[in-house]
Amino acid sequence: MSIRGSLWILLGSLVVLQFGYPITNYGTWWTVAYLLVYSGVIMFGVREVAVHPRAKWPIAPVVIFLIFAAVWFALHQDDSEATVILLAAIGLFQLVLLIVLVRRLMQPSHHSRTVDLVLIAVSAYLLLGGVFGVISSQIEFAYPGSFIDNTNGGGSVTWQALFYDSYVTISTLGYGDIVPVTDWARSFASLEAVLGTLFIAIVIARLVGVGSTRWRMNTEPE
């Protein structure tokens, strides 16, 4: 499979995973189907190891951890400990892929085209929101009440709602329906908003820089 093909699979899988999580509320089999979509993300990770063997150490262990956690969660969906471990595995896996993609974006190969860099940038942005969604969820699990949901009278917040809140925060929309109320929750929310803004600015600058450099190389007389 080509590099671009694997990037399209990665992006498609991330779109389904990061925005299709509400199906996990519909029952066990819907949750299993949702987890199976991670095979597309894992496929990208496996291909990355095949192309860059040095990436085996960070990617291979987290893939094994993710598979183990997903199987455990699928069998014990009512167990809060299984949920915490699954989210930790998801967050760790997404963080590793985020680092891989950012490195590739900052140091693109000579064979990379603009569309490849755009796919990398969008996938990295989605991964960044997912990582912060996991962090927010773990904060809420460790310290219940760190976030409140104003749509149900300030009641408890599910991890699905915190993934939604993560993308609302990273894009600086700030609807105000889910609100961080403890110091650490507010700290991570503000950090995510800052990093989301900086990420977009840096990525745009990087894409413009790469594009202009290649344009000069192609137009300079020999």
Coordinates of C-alpha atoms in Angstrom, one line a residue:
M1 CA 0.0 0.0 0.0
S2 CA 1.3 3.5 -0.9
I3 CA 2.0 6.1 1.8
R4 CA -0.8 8.2 0.6
G5 CA -3.2 5.3 0.7
S6 CA -2.3 4.5 4.3
L7 CA -2.7 8.2 5.2
W8 CA -6.3 8.2 3.7
I9 CA -7.1 5.1 5.8
L10 CA -5.7 6.7 8.9
L11 CA -7.7 9.9 8.3
G12 CA -10.9 8.0 7.5
S13 CA -10.5 5.9 10.6
L14 CA -9.9 8.9 12.8
V15 CA -12.9 10.8 11.5
V16 CA -15.1 7.8 12.4
L17 CA -13.5 7.2 15.8
Q18 CA -13.3 10.8 16.9
F19 CA -16.8 11.8 15.8
G20 CA -18.6 8.4 15.8
Y21 CA -18.3 7.6 19.5
P22 CA -22.0 8.2 20.2
I23 CA -22.7 4.7 18.8
T24 CA -21.1 3.3 22.0
N25 CA -24.2 4.4 23.8
Y26 CA -26.4 2.0 21.7
G27 CA -25.2 -1.3 23.2
T28 CA -22.5 -3.9 23.4
W29 CA -22.2 -4.8 19.7
W30 CA -22.2 -1.2 18.6
T31 CA -19.3 -0.6 21.0
V32 CA -17.4 -3.6 19.5
A33 CA -18.0 -2.3 16.0
Y34 CA -16.6 1.1 17.1
L35 CA -13.5 -0.5 18.5
L36 CA -13.0 -2.5 15.3
V37 CA -12.5 0.8 13.4
Y38 CA -9.2 1.1 15.3
S39 CA -7.9 -1.6 13.0
G40 CA -7.5 1.1 10.4
V41 CA -5.3 3.2 12.7
I42 CA -3.4 0.1 13.8
M43 CA -2.8 -0.7 10.1
F44 CA -1.1 2.7 9.7
G45 CA 1.0 2.0 12.7
V46 CA 2.1 -1.4 11.4
R47 CA 3.0 0.1 8.0
E48 CA 5.0 2.8 9.8
V49 CA 7.0 0.1 11.6
A50 CA 7.5 -1.7 8.3
V51 CA 8.8 1.4 6.6
H52 CA 10.8 2.7 9.6
P53 CA 11.9 -0.2 11.7
R54 CA 13.2 2.2 14.4
A55 CA 9.6 3.1 15.2
K56 CA 9.0 -0.5 16.3
W57 CA 9.8 0.2 20.0
P58 CA 7.2 3.0 20.6
I59 CA 4.5 1.7 18.3
A60 CA 4.5 -2.1 18.8
P61 CA 4.1 -2.1 22.6
V62 CA 1.2 0.5 22.5
V63 CA -0.6 -1.5 19.8
I64 CA -0.4 -4.7 21.9
F65 CA -1.6 -2.7 24.9
L66 CA -4.5 -1.2 22.9
I67 CA -5.6 -4.6 21.6
F68 CA -5.5 -6.1 25.1
A69 CA -7.4 -3.2 26.6
A70 CA -10.0 -3.2 23.8
V71 CA -10.7 -7.0 24.2
W72 CA -11.0 -6.6 28.0
F73 CA -13.3 -3.6 27.6
A74 CA -15.5 -5.4 25.1
L75 CA -16.0 -8.3 27.6
H76 CA -16.5 -6.0 30.6
Q77 CA -18.1 -2.8 29.4
D78 CA -19.7 -2.1 32.7
D79 CA -16.4 -2.2 34.6
S80 CA -15.1 1.3 35.2
E81 CA -11.5 -0.1 35.5
A82 CA -11.7 -1.6 32.1
T83 CA -12.9 1.8 30.7
V84 CA -10.1 3.6 32.4
I85 CA -7.5 1.2 31.0
L86 CA -9.0 1.3 27.5
L87 CA -9.0 5.1 27.5
A88 CA -5.4 5.1 28.7
A89 CA -4.4 2.7 25.9
I90 CA -6.2 4.9 23.3
G91 CA -4.6 8.0 24.6
L92 CA -1.1 6.5 24.6
F93 CA -1.5 5.1 21.1
Q94 CA -2.8 8.4 19.7
L95 CA 0.0 10.3 21.4
V96 CA 2.6 8.0 19.8
L97 CA 1.0 8.5 16.4
L98 CA 0.8 12.2 16.9
I99 CA 4.5 12.4 17.6
V100 CA 5.2 10.3 14.5
L101 CA 3.0 12.6 12.3
V102 CA 4.4 15.8 13.7
R103 CA 7.9 14.7 13.1
R104 CA 7.0 13.7 9.5
L105 CA 5.3 17.1 9.0
M106 CA 8.3 19.0 10.3
Q107 CA 10.8 17.0 8.4
P108 CA 9.0 15.8 5.2
S109 CA 10.7 13.5 2.8
H110 CA 11.5 14.6 -0.7
H111 CA 8.8 12.3 -2.0
S112 CA 6.0 13.9 0.0
R113 CA 3.5 15.9 -1.9
T114 CA 1.3 18.7 -0.6
V115 CA -1.7 16.5 -0.3
D116 CA 0.3 14.1 1.8
L117 CA 1.3 16.9 4.2
V118 CA -2.3 18.1 4.4
L119 CA -3.5 14.6 5.3
I120 CA -0.8 14.4 7.9
A121 CA -1.7 17.7 9.4
V122 CA -5.4 17.0 9.6
S123 CA -4.8 13.6 11.1
A124 CA -2.4 15.1 13.7
Y125 CA -5.0 17.7 14.6
L126 CA -7.6 15.0 15.2
L127 CA -5.2 13.0 17.3
L128 CA -4.4 16.0 19.4
G129 CA -8.0 16.5 20.2
G130 CA -8.3 12.8 21.0
V131 CA -5.3 12.9 23.4
F132 CA -6.8 15.8 25.3
G133 CA -10.2 14.0 25.3
V134 CA -8.5 11.0 27.0
I135 CA -6.7 13.3 29.5
S136 CA -10.0 15.0 30.4
S137 CA -11.7 11.7 30.8
Q138 CA -9.0 10.4 33.1
I139 CA -9.2 13.5 35.2
E140 CA -12.9 13.0 35.6
F141 CA -12.5 9.3 36.5
A142 CA -9.8 10.2 39.1
Y143 CA -11.6 13.2 40.5
P144 CA -15.4 13.0 39.8
G145 CA -17.0 16.4 39.4
S146 CA -14.0 18.0 37.7
F147 CA -16.3 18.7 34.8
I148 CA -20.0 19.5 34.9
D149 CA -22.6 19.2 32.2
N150 CA -25.0 22.2 32.2
T151 CA -27.4 20.5 29.8
N152 CA -28.5 18.1 32.5
G153 CA -28.5 20.5 35.5
G154 CA -24.8 20.3 36.2
G155 CA -24.7 16.5 36.5
S156 CA -21.9 14.0 35.8
V157 CA -20.1 13.9 32.5
T158 CA -19.4 10.8 30.5
W159 CA -16.1 10.1 28.6
Q160 CA -18.1 10.4 25.4
A161 CA -19.2 13.9 26.3
L162 CA -15.6 14.8 27.2
F163 CA -14.4 13.8 23.8
Y164 CA -17.0 16.2 22.4
D165 CA -15.8 18.9 24.8
S166 CA -12.2 18.3 23.7
Y167 CA -12.9 19.3 20.1
V168 CA -15.1 22.2 21.2
T169 CA -12.2 23.4 23.3
I170 CA -9.4 22.8 20.8
S171 CA -11.3 24.7 18.1
T172 CA -12.0 27.5 20.7
L173 CA -15.8 27.4 20.1
G174 CA -16.6 27.4 23.8
Y175 CA -20.2 26.5 23.9
G176 CA -20.3 26.4 27.7
D177 CA -22.4 23.3 28.0
I178 CA -19.5 21.2 29.5
V179 CA -17.4 23.2 31.9
P180 CA -14.2 22.4 33.8
V181 CA -14.6 23.4 37.5
T182 CA -11.5 22.2 39.3
D183 CA -8.0 23.7 38.9
W184 CA -6.5 20.8 37.0
A185 CA -9.4 20.5 34.7
R186 CA -9.3 24.2 33.9
S187 CA -5.5 24.0 33.4
F188 CA -5.8 21.3 30.8
A189 CA -8.7 23.0 29.1
S190 CA -6.7 26.2 28.7
L191 CA -3.6 24.3 27.6
E192 CA -5.6 22.5 24.9
A193 CA -7.1 25.8 23.6
V194 CA -3.6 27.3 23.4
L195 CA -2.1 24.3 21.7
G196 CA -5.0 24.0 19.3
T197 CA -4.5 27.6 18.1
L198 CA -0.7 27.2 17.9
F199 CA -1.0 24.0 16.0
I200 CA -3.0 25.5 13.3
A201 CA -0.7 28.5 13.0
I202 CA 2.5 26.4 12.9
V203 CA 1.0 23.9 10.4
I204 CA -0.1 26.6 8.0
A205 CA 3.3 28.3 8.3
R206 CA 5.0 24.9 7.7
L207 CA 2.9 24.1 4.7
V208 CA 3.5 27.5 3.2
G209 CA 7.3 27.2 3.8
V210 CA 7.5 23.7 2.2
G211 CA 5.5 24.8 -0.7
S212 CA 7.5 28.0 -1.4
T213 CA 10.8 26.1 -1.0
R214 CA 9.8 23.5 -3.5
W215 CA 8.4 26.1 -5.9
R216 CA 11.8 28.0 -5.8
M217 CA 13.7 24.8 -6.4
N218 CA 11.5 23.9 -9.4
T219 CA 11.7 27.4 -10.9
E220 CA 15.4 28.2 -10.4
P221 CA 17.4 28.1 -13.7
E222 CA 19.9 25.3 -13.9

